[in-house]
Amino acid sequence: MDISKEKFLQNIYDTVKEWEIKIGYRPEAVQLYYPEESLTELLNVTEEELPRAISEFKEQVQASLGEIHICETKEKGRYCVQISEKGTAYIHENVPEPAFLKAFLSVITSPGKTLEDVEAVFGQFSEKFTINKTENREWSFWFPDGGPDPYVYHVEEDDFGLQYHRFTKEAYNSLFL
């Protein structure tokens, strides 16, 4: 597979595995939604090159994920990526569950956990991680070298517990820095 498309494929794998960890495996099609800016970043193309890159991507992953559909929604600049039941089964059977993501989600979904508990999870997986304390109880965490997880986790703590949003580094930088 073209290296410029591997980042998008990995993002799909990671998102489906995230759902599996949260709610369990379900042998059904899933729909993922991406703003155009995210697709151009993940496919490493310009807006003008996006239709061609989408077509090439669909062809390249058909053997493993089956037929996938990628189309712009009624909301201009927002795309729906539909992964078939065959694709979710392939991911379930062939993509390992990320240990870091499983540990992170265990903390996020456990009552009474704090931002300090999230920090401890990052510390379990690497001595090298970054925390950006954007607000008193809103912190962003990431591994600067990309391992064991390439995403930025923006975590908020409130009276109801912890909530998070996961971003690519590029998307995080455009939103928060």
mmCIF file with all atom_site columns, C-alpha atoms in Angstrom:
data_model
loop_
_atom_site.group_PDB
_atom_site.id
_atom_site.type_symbol
_atom_site.label_atom_id
_atom_site.label_alt_id
_atom_site.label_comp_id
_atom_site.label_asym_id
_atom_site.label_entity_id
_atom_site.label_seq_id
_atom_site.pdbx_PDB_ins_code
_atom_site.Cartn_x
_atom_site.Cartn_y
_atom_site.Cartn_z
_atom_site.occupancy
_atom_site.B_iso_or_equiv
_atom_site.pdbx_formal_charge
_atom_site.auth_seq_id
_atom_site.auth_comp_id
_atom_site.auth_asym_id
_atom_site.auth_atom_id
_atom_site.pdbx_PDB_model_num
ATOM 1   C CA . MET A 1 1   ? 0.000   0.000   0.000  1.00 0.00 ? 1   MET A CA 1
ATOM 2   C CA . ASP A 1 2   ? 1.116   3.514   -0.762 1.00 0.00 ? 2   ASP A CA 1
ATOM 3   C CA . ILE A 1 3   ? 2.699   4.942   2.404  1.00 0.00 ? 3   ILE A CA 1
ATOM 4   C CA . SER A 1 4   ? 0.599   8.103   2.076  1.00 0.00 ? 4   SER A CA 1
ATOM 5   C CA . LYS A 1 5   ? -2.537  5.977   2.524  1.00 0.00 ? 5   LYS A CA 1
ATOM 6   C CA . GLU A 1 6   ? -1.269  3.852   5.419  1.00 0.00 ? 6   GLU A CA 1
ATOM 7   C CA . LYS A 1 7   ? -1.985  6.635   7.912  1.00 0.00 ? 7   LYS A CA 1
ATOM 8   C CA . PHE A 1 8   ? -5.669  6.658   6.906  1.00 0.00 ? 8   PHE A CA 1
ATOM 9   C CA . LEU A 1 9   ? -5.907  2.865   7.065  1.00 0.00 ? 9   LEU A CA 1
ATOM 10  C CA . GLN A 1 10  ? -4.288  2.857   10.510 1.00 0.00 ? 10  GLN A CA 1
ATOM 11  C CA . ASN A 1 11  ? -6.738  5.534   11.674 1.00 0.00 ? 11  ASN A CA 1
ATOM 12  C CA . ILE A 1 12  ? -9.636  3.332   10.537 1.00 0.00 ? 12  ILE A CA 1
ATOM 13  C CA . TYR A 1 13  ? -8.155  0.328   12.339 1.00 0.00 ? 13  TYR A CA 1
ATOM 14  C CA . ASP A 1 14  ? -7.595  2.372   15.502 1.00 0.00 ? 14  ASP A CA 1
ATOM 15  C CA . THR A 1 15  ? -11.119 3.779   15.499 1.00 0.00 ? 15  THR A CA 1
ATOM 16  C CA . VAL A 1 16  ? -12.765 0.395   15.012 1.00 0.00 ? 16  VAL A CA 1
ATOM 17  C CA . LYS A 1 17  ? -10.573 -1.142  17.749 1.00 0.00 ? 17  LYS A CA 1
ATOM 18  C CA . GLU A 1 18  ? -11.464 1.772   20.049 1.00 0.00 ? 18  GLU A CA 1
ATOM 19  C CA . TRP A 1 19  ? -15.160 0.981   19.554 1.00 0.00 ? 19  TRP A CA 1
ATOM 20  C CA . GLU A 1 20  ? -14.511 -2.723  20.132 1.00 0.00 ? 20  GLU A CA 1
ATOM 21  C CA . ILE A 1 21  ? -12.802 -2.006  23.442 1.00 0.00 ? 21  ILE A CA 1
ATOM 22  C CA . LYS A 1 22  ? -15.644 0.261   24.523 1.00 0.00 ? 22  LYS A CA 1
ATOM 23  C CA . ILE A 1 23  ? -18.693 -1.754  23.445 1.00 0.00 ? 23  ILE A CA 1
ATOM 24  C CA . GLY A 1 24  ? -17.393 -5.099  22.224 1.00 0.00 ? 24  GLY A CA 1
ATOM 25  C CA . TYR A 1 25  ? -17.144 -6.601  18.772 1.00 0.00 ? 25  TYR A CA 1
ATOM 26  C CA . ARG A 1 26  ? -20.252 -6.553  16.632 1.00 0.00 ? 26  ARG A CA 1
ATOM 27  C CA . PRO A 1 27  ? -20.173 -8.205  13.191 1.00 0.00 ? 27  PRO A CA 1
ATOM 28  C CA . GLU A 1 28  ? -21.766 -5.301  11.363 1.00 0.00 ? 28  GLU A CA 1
ATOM 29  C CA . ALA A 1 29  ? -20.926 -2.413  9.086  1.00 0.00 ? 29  ALA A CA 1
ATOM 30  C CA . VAL A 1 30  ? -19.795 0.825   10.714 1.00 0.00 ? 30  VAL A CA 1
ATOM 31  C CA . GLN A 1 31  ? -19.809 4.411   9.594  1.00 0.00 ? 31  GLN A CA 1
ATOM 32  C CA . LEU A 1 32  ? -16.982 6.794   10.444 1.00 0.00 ? 32  LEU A CA 1
ATOM 33  C CA . TYR A 1 33  ? -17.196 10.513  9.791  1.00 0.00 ? 33  TYR A CA 1
ATOM 34  C CA . TYR A 1 34  ? -14.294 12.761  8.846  1.00 0.00 ? 34  TYR A CA 1
ATOM 35  C CA . PRO A 1 35  ? -14.053 16.439  8.042  1.00 0.00 ? 35  PRO A CA 1
ATOM 36  C CA . GLU A 1 36  ? -12.397 17.087  4.693  1.00 0.00 ? 36  GLU A CA 1
ATOM 37  C CA . GLU A 1 37  ? -9.339  18.537  6.455  1.00 0.00 ? 37  GLU A CA 1
ATOM 38  C CA . SER A 1 38  ? -8.783  15.231  8.260  1.00 0.00 ? 38  SER A CA 1
ATOM 39  C CA . LEU A 1 39  ? -9.080  13.187  5.081  1.00 0.00 ? 39  LEU A CA 1
ATOM 40  C CA . THR A 1 40  ? -6.615  15.368  3.207  1.00 0.00 ? 40  THR A CA 1
ATOM 41  C CA . GLU A 1 41  ? -4.209  15.103  6.153  1.00 0.00 ? 41  GLU A CA 1
ATOM 42  C CA . LEU A 1 42  ? -4.584  11.335  6.564  1.00 0.00 ? 42  LEU A CA 1
ATOM 43  C CA . LEU A 1 43  ? -4.235  10.695  2.824  1.00 0.00 ? 43  LEU A CA 1
ATOM 44  C CA . ASN A 1 44  ? -1.497  13.340  2.462  1.00 0.00 ? 44  ASN A CA 1
ATOM 45  C CA . VAL A 1 45  ? -3.186  15.081  -0.472 1.00 0.00 ? 45  VAL A CA 1
ATOM 46  C CA . THR A 1 46  ? -4.605  18.456  -1.382 1.00 0.00 ? 46  THR A CA 1
ATOM 47  C CA . GLU A 1 47  ? -8.338  19.111  -1.595 1.00 0.00 ? 47  GLU A CA 1
ATOM 48  C CA . GLU A 1 48  ? -8.117  18.845  -5.392 1.00 0.00 ? 48  GLU A CA 1
ATOM 49  C CA . GLU A 1 49  ? -6.375  15.458  -5.185 1.00 0.00 ? 49  GLU A CA 1
ATOM 50  C CA . LEU A 1 50  ? -8.860  14.038  -2.675 1.00 0.00 ? 50  LEU A CA 1
ATOM 51  C CA . PRO A 1 51  ? -11.304 12.335  -5.102 1.00 0.00 ? 51  PRO A CA 1
ATOM 52  C CA . ARG A 1 52  ? -8.474  10.450  -6.824 1.00 0.00 ? 52  ARG A CA 1
ATOM 53  C CA . ALA A 1 53  ? -6.878  9.495   -3.484 1.00 0.00 ? 53  ALA A CA 1
ATOM 54  C CA . ILE A 1 54  ? -10.211 8.189   -2.155 1.00 0.00 ? 54  ILE A CA 1
ATOM 55  C CA . SER A 1 55  ? -10.709 6.065   -5.256 1.00 0.00 ? 55  SER A CA 1
ATOM 56  C CA . GLU A 1 56  ? -7.182  4.630   -5.021 1.00 0.00 ? 56  GLU A CA 1
ATOM 57  C CA . PHE A 1 57  ? -7.575  3.958   -1.304 1.00 0.00 ? 57  PHE A CA 1
ATOM 58  C CA . LYS A 1 58  ? -10.825 2.047   -1.816 1.00 0.00 ? 58  LYS A CA 1
ATOM 59  C CA . GLU A 1 59  ? -9.170  -0.153  -4.450 1.00 0.00 ? 59  GLU A CA 1
ATOM 60  C CA . GLN A 1 60  ? -6.113  -0.813  -2.292 1.00 0.00 ? 60  GLN A CA 1
ATOM 61  C CA . VAL A 1 61  ? -8.055  -1.969  0.781  1.00 0.00 ? 61  VAL A CA 1
ATOM 62  C CA . GLN A 1 62  ? -10.786 -3.955  -0.985 1.00 0.00 ? 62  GLN A CA 1
ATOM 63  C CA . ALA A 1 63  ? -8.984  -7.299  -0.552 1.00 0.00 ? 63  ALA A CA 1
ATOM 64  C CA . SER A 1 64  ? -8.924  -6.969  3.240  1.00 0.00 ? 64  SER A CA 1
ATOM 65  C CA . LEU A 1 65  ? -11.833 -4.671  4.113  1.00 0.00 ? 65  LEU A CA 1
ATOM 66  C CA . GLY A 1 66  ? -14.183 -5.536  1.299  1.00 0.00 ? 66  GLY A CA 1
ATOM 67  C CA . GLU A 1 67  ? -16.020 -2.830  -0.533 1.00 0.00 ? 67  GLU A CA 1
ATOM 68  C CA . ILE A 1 68  ? -16.007 0.412   1.413  1.00 0.00 ? 68  ILE A CA 1
ATOM 69  C CA . HIS A 1 69  ? -17.948 3.525   0.575  1.00 0.00 ? 69  HIS A CA 1
ATOM 70  C CA . ILE A 1 70  ? -16.582 7.015   1.039  1.00 0.00 ? 70  ILE A CA 1
ATOM 71  C CA . CYS A 1 71  ? -18.782 9.932   0.110  1.00 0.00 ? 71  CYS A CA 1
ATOM 72  C CA . GLU A 1 72  ? -19.395 13.503  1.054  1.00 0.00 ? 72  GLU A CA 1
ATOM 73  C CA . THR A 1 73  ? -22.469 13.903  3.229  1.00 0.00 ? 73  THR A CA 1
ATOM 74  C CA . LYS A 1 74  ? -25.183 16.512  2.785  1.00 0.00 ? 74  LYS A CA 1
ATOM 75  C CA . GLU A 1 75  ? -23.051 18.656  5.052  1.00 0.00 ? 75  GLU A CA 1
ATOM 76  C CA . LYS A 1 76  ? -20.407 19.978  2.666  1.00 0.00 ? 76  LYS A CA 1
ATOM 77  C CA . GLY A 1 77  ? -16.865 19.139  3.721  1.00 0.00 ? 77  GLY A CA 1
ATOM 78  C CA . ARG A 1 78  ? -17.913 16.140  5.854  1.00 0.00 ? 78  ARG A CA 1
ATOM 79  C CA . TYR A 1 79  ? -17.328 12.597  4.625  1.00 0.00 ? 79  TYR A CA 1
ATOM 80  C CA . CYS A 1 80  ? -18.862 9.280   5.621  1.00 0.00 ? 80  CYS A CA 1
ATOM 81  C CA . VAL A 1 81  ? -16.611 6.226   5.442  1.00 0.00 ? 81  VAL A CA 1
ATOM 82  C CA . GLN A 1 82  ? -18.673 3.051   5.575  1.00 0.00 ? 82  GLN A CA 1
ATOM 83  C CA . ILE A 1 83  ? -16.750 -0.089  6.463  1.00 0.00 ? 83  ILE A CA 1
ATOM 84  C CA . SER A 1 84  ? -18.538 -3.309  5.540  1.00 0.00 ? 84  SER A CA 1
ATOM 85  C CA . GLU A 1 85  ? -19.256 -6.194  7.897  1.00 0.00 ? 85  GLU A CA 1
ATOM 86  C CA . LYS A 1 86  ? -16.397 -8.011  6.125  1.00 0.00 ? 86  LYS A CA 1
ATOM 87  C CA . GLY A 1 87  ? -14.111 -5.105  6.982  1.00 0.00 ? 87  GLY A CA 1
ATOM 88  C CA . THR A 1 88  ? -15.009 -4.974  10.667 1.00 0.00 ? 88  THR A CA 1
ATOM 89  C CA . ALA A 1 89  ? -14.567 -8.772  10.864 1.00 0.00 ? 89  ALA A CA 1
ATOM 90  C CA . TYR A 1 90  ? -11.143 -8.461  9.217  1.00 0.00 ? 90  TYR A CA 1
ATOM 91  C CA . ILE A 1 91  ? -10.082 -5.781  11.714 1.00 0.00 ? 91  ILE A CA 1
ATOM 92  C CA . HIS A 1 92  ? -11.417 -7.818  14.639 1.00 0.00 ? 92  HIS A CA 1
ATOM 93  C CA . GLU A 1 93  ? -9.555  -10.945 13.560 1.00 0.00 ? 93  GLU A CA 1
ATOM 94  C CA . ASN A 1 94  ? -6.298  -9.435  12.265 1.00 0.00 ? 94  ASN A CA 1
ATOM 95  C CA . VAL A 1 95  ? -5.559  -6.188  14.087 1.00 0.00 ? 95  VAL A CA 1
ATOM 96  C CA . PRO A 1 96  ? -4.307  -6.627  17.646 1.00 0.00 ? 96  PRO A CA 1
ATOM 97  C CA . GLU A 1 97  ? -5.982  -4.745  20.473 1.00 0.00 ? 97  GLU A CA 1
ATOM 98  C CA . PRO A 1 98  ? -3.654  -1.853  21.386 1.00 0.00 ? 98  PRO A CA 1
ATOM 99  C CA . ALA A 1 99  ? -2.503  -2.336  24.993 1.00 0.00 ? 99  ALA A CA 1
ATOM 100 C CA . PHE A 1 100 ? -2.160  1.393   25.593 1.00 0.00 ? 100 PHE A CA 1
ATOM 101 C CA . LEU A 1 101 ? -5.641  2.179   24.286 1.00 0.00 ? 101 LEU A CA 1
ATOM 102 C CA . LYS A 1 102 ? -7.149  -0.581  26.418 1.00 0.00 ? 102 LYS A CA 1
ATOM 103 C CA . ALA A 1 103 ? -5.449  0.757   29.565 1.00 0.00 ? 103 ALA A CA 1
ATOM 104 C CA . PHE A 1 104 ? -6.375  4.355   28.721 1.00 0.00 ? 104 PHE A CA 1
ATOM 105 C CA . LEU A 1 105 ? -10.035 3.494   28.159 1.00 0.00 ? 105 LEU A CA 1
ATOM 106 C CA . SER A 1 106 ? -10.115 1.482   31.372 1.00 0.00 ? 106 SER A CA 1
ATOM 107 C CA . VAL A 1 107 ? -9.182  4.636   33.296 1.00 0.00 ? 107 VAL A CA 1
ATOM 108 C CA . ILE A 1 108 ? -11.481 6.929   31.308 1.00 0.00 ? 108 ILE A CA 1
ATOM 109 C CA . THR A 1 109 ? -14.514 4.702   31.860 1.00 0.00 ? 109 THR A CA 1
ATOM 110 C CA . SER A 1 110 ? -13.912 3.928   35.552 1.00 0.00 ? 110 SER A CA 1
ATOM 111 C CA . PRO A 1 111 ? -15.802 6.062   38.063 1.00 0.00 ? 111 PRO A CA 1
ATOM 112 C CA . GLY A 1 112 ? -13.732 8.252   40.346 1.00 0.00 ? 112 GLY A CA 1
ATOM 113 C CA . LYS A 1 113 ? -10.655 8.443   38.104 1.00 0.00 ? 113 LYS A CA 1
ATOM 114 C CA . THR A 1 114 ? -8.838  11.756  37.635 1.00 0.00 ? 114 THR A CA 1
ATOM 115 C CA . LEU A 1 115 ? -6.482  13.442  35.219 1.00 0.00 ? 115 LEU A CA 1
ATOM 116 C CA . GLU A 1 116 ? -3.641  12.259  37.428 1.00 0.00 ? 116 GLU A CA 1
ATOM 117 C CA . ASP A 1 117 ? -4.778  8.673   36.781 1.00 0.00 ? 117 ASP A CA 1
ATOM 118 C CA . VAL A 1 118 ? -4.619  9.353   33.035 1.00 0.00 ? 118 VAL A CA 1
ATOM 119 C CA . GLU A 1 119 ? -1.110  10.733  33.522 1.00 0.00 ? 119 GLU A CA 1
ATOM 120 C CA . ALA A 1 120 ? -0.156  7.517   35.329 1.00 0.00 ? 120 ALA A CA 1
ATOM 121 C CA . VAL A 1 121 ? -1.354  5.408   32.377 1.00 0.00 ? 121 VAL A CA 1
ATOM 122 C CA . PHE A 1 122 ? 0.842   7.376   30.004 1.00 0.00 ? 122 PHE A CA 1
ATOM 123 C CA . GLY A 1 123 ? 3.743   6.904   32.424 1.00 0.00 ? 123 GLY A CA 1
ATOM 124 C CA . GLN A 1 124 ? 3.195   3.132   32.433 1.00 0.00 ? 124 GLN A CA 1
ATOM 125 C CA . PHE A 1 125 ? 3.841   3.002   28.701 1.00 0.00 ? 125 PHE A CA 1
ATOM 126 C CA . SER A 1 126 ? 6.711   5.450   28.340 1.00 0.00 ? 126 SER A CA 1
ATOM 127 C CA . GLU A 1 127 ? 8.837   7.840   30.335 1.00 0.00 ? 127 GLU A CA 1
ATOM 128 C CA . LYS A 1 128 ? 8.576   10.241  27.407 1.00 0.00 ? 128 LYS A CA 1
ATOM 129 C CA . PHE A 1 129 ? 5.133   11.765  27.171 1.00 0.00 ? 129 PHE A CA 1
ATOM 130 C CA . THR A 1 130 ? 3.891   15.327  27.021 1.00 0.00 ? 130 THR A CA 1
ATOM 131 C CA . ILE A 1 131 ? 1.127   17.032  28.979 1.00 0.00 ? 131 ILE A CA 1
ATOM 132 C CA . ASN A 1 132 ? -0.357  20.344  27.882 1.00 0.00 ? 132 ASN A CA 1
ATOM 133 C CA . LYS A 1 133 ? -2.525  21.729  30.671 1.00 0.00 ? 133 LYS A CA 1
ATOM 134 C CA . THR A 1 134 ? -4.881  23.883  28.616 1.00 0.00 ? 134 THR A CA 1
ATOM 135 C CA . GLU A 1 135 ? -7.289  24.604  31.484 1.00 0.00 ? 135 GLU A CA 1
ATOM 136 C CA . ASN A 1 136 ? -7.357  23.737  35.163 1.00 0.00 ? 136 ASN A CA 1
ATOM 137 C CA . ARG A 1 137 ? -9.118  20.419  34.516 1.00 0.00 ? 137 ARG A CA 1
ATOM 138 C CA . GLU A 1 138 ? -8.449  20.026  30.772 1.00 0.00 ? 138 GLU A CA 1
ATOM 139 C CA . TRP A 1 139 ? -5.195  18.414  29.829 1.00 0.00 ? 139 TRP A CA 1
ATOM 140 C CA . SER A 1 140 ? -3.836  17.034  26.581 1.00 0.00 ? 140 SER A CA 1
ATOM 141 C CA . PHE A 1 141 ? -1.503  14.032  26.557 1.00 0.00 ? 141 PHE A CA 1
ATOM 142 C CA . TRP A 1 142 ? 0.653   12.483  23.850 1.00 0.00 ? 142 TRP A CA 1
ATOM 143 C CA . PHE A 1 143 ? 3.821   10.572  23.164 1.00 0.00 ? 143 PHE A CA 1
ATOM 144 C CA . PRO A 1 144 ? 6.126   12.963  21.265 1.00 0.00 ? 144 PRO A CA 1
ATOM 145 C CA . ASP A 1 145 ? 7.865   10.139  19.402 1.00 0.00 ? 145 ASP A CA 1
ATOM 146 C CA . GLY A 1 146 ? 4.508   8.607   18.395 1.00 0.00 ? 146 GLY A CA 1
ATOM 147 C CA . GLY A 1 147 ? 4.919   5.352   20.291 1.00 0.00 ? 147 GLY A CA 1
ATOM 148 C CA . PRO A 1 148 ? 3.071   3.465   21.658 1.00 0.00 ? 148 PRO A CA 1
ATOM 149 C CA . ASP A 1 149 ? 0.195   5.587   20.321 1.00 0.00 ? 149 ASP A CA 1
ATOM 150 C CA . PRO A 1 150 ? 0.337   8.368   17.710 1.00 0.00 ? 150 PRO A CA 1
ATOM 151 C CA . TYR A 1 151 ? -2.679  10.403  18.876 1.00 0.00 ? 151 TYR A CA 1
ATOM 152 C CA . VAL A 1 152 ? -3.222  13.378  21.148 1.00 0.00 ? 152 VAL A CA 1
ATOM 153 C CA . TYR A 1 153 ? -5.804  12.764  23.866 1.00 0.00 ? 153 TYR A CA 1
ATOM 154 C CA . HIS A 1 154 ? -7.564  15.892  25.114 1.00 0.00 ? 154 HIS A CA 1
ATOM 155 C CA . VAL A 1 155 ? -9.092  14.904  28.454 1.00 0.00 ? 155 VAL A CA 1
ATOM 156 C CA . GLU A 1 156 ? -11.576 16.910  30.505 1.00 0.00 ? 156 GLU A CA 1
ATOM 157 C CA . GLU A 1 157 ? -12.459 16.223  34.128 1.00 0.00 ? 157 GLU A CA 1
ATOM 158 C CA . ASP A 1 158 ? -15.771 17.415  35.534 1.00 0.00 ? 158 ASP A CA 1
ATOM 159 C CA . ASP A 1 159 ? -18.294 16.400  38.183 1.00 0.00 ? 159 ASP A CA 1
ATOM 160 C CA . PHE A 1 160 ? -19.382 13.450  36.034 1.00 0.00 ? 160 PHE A CA 1
ATOM 161 C CA . GLY A 1 161 ? -15.901 12.010  35.484 1.00 0.00 ? 161 GLY A CA 1
ATOM 162 C CA . LEU A 1 162 ? -13.525 12.001  32.545 1.00 0.00 ? 162 LEU A CA 1
ATOM 163 C CA . GLN A 1 163 ? -14.286 12.636  28.892 1.00 0.00 ? 163 GLN A CA 1
ATOM 164 C CA . TYR A 1 164 ? -11.840 12.640  26.012 1.00 0.00 ? 164 TYR A CA 1
ATOM 165 C CA . HIS A 1 165 ? -11.360 13.520  22.376 1.00 0.00 ? 165 HIS A CA 1
ATOM 166 C CA . ARG A 1 166 ? -8.685  11.900  20.237 1.00 0.00 ? 166 ARG A CA 1
ATOM 167 C CA . PHE A 1 167 ? -6.898  13.894  17.542 1.00 0.00 ? 167 PHE A CA 1
ATOM 168 C CA . THR A 1 168 ? -4.037  13.445  15.126 1.00 0.00 ? 168 THR A CA 1
ATOM 169 C CA . LYS A 1 169 ? -1.169  15.735  16.106 1.00 0.00 ? 169 LYS A CA 1
ATOM 170 C CA . GLU A 1 170 ? -1.845  17.928  13.091 1.00 0.00 ? 170 GLU A CA 1
ATOM 171 C CA . ALA A 1 171 ? -5.548  18.320  13.916 1.00 0.00 ? 171 ALA A CA 1
ATOM 172 C CA . TYR A 1 172 ? -4.740  19.026  17.563 1.00 0.00 ? 172 TYR A CA 1
ATOM 173 C CA . ASN A 1 173 ? -2.207  21.682  16.616 1.00 0.00 ? 173 ASN A CA 1
ATOM 174 C CA . SER A 1 174 ? -4.681  23.418  14.321 1.00 0.00 ? 174 SER A CA 1
ATOM 175 C CA . LEU A 1 175 ? -7.364  23.445  17.033 1.00 0.00 ? 175 LEU A CA 1
ATOM 176 C CA . PHE A 1 176 ? -5.409  24.169  20.209 1.00 0.00 ? 176 PHE A CA 1
ATOM 177 C CA . LEU A 1 177 ? -2.036  25.721  19.391 1.00 0.00 ? 177 LEU A CA 1
#
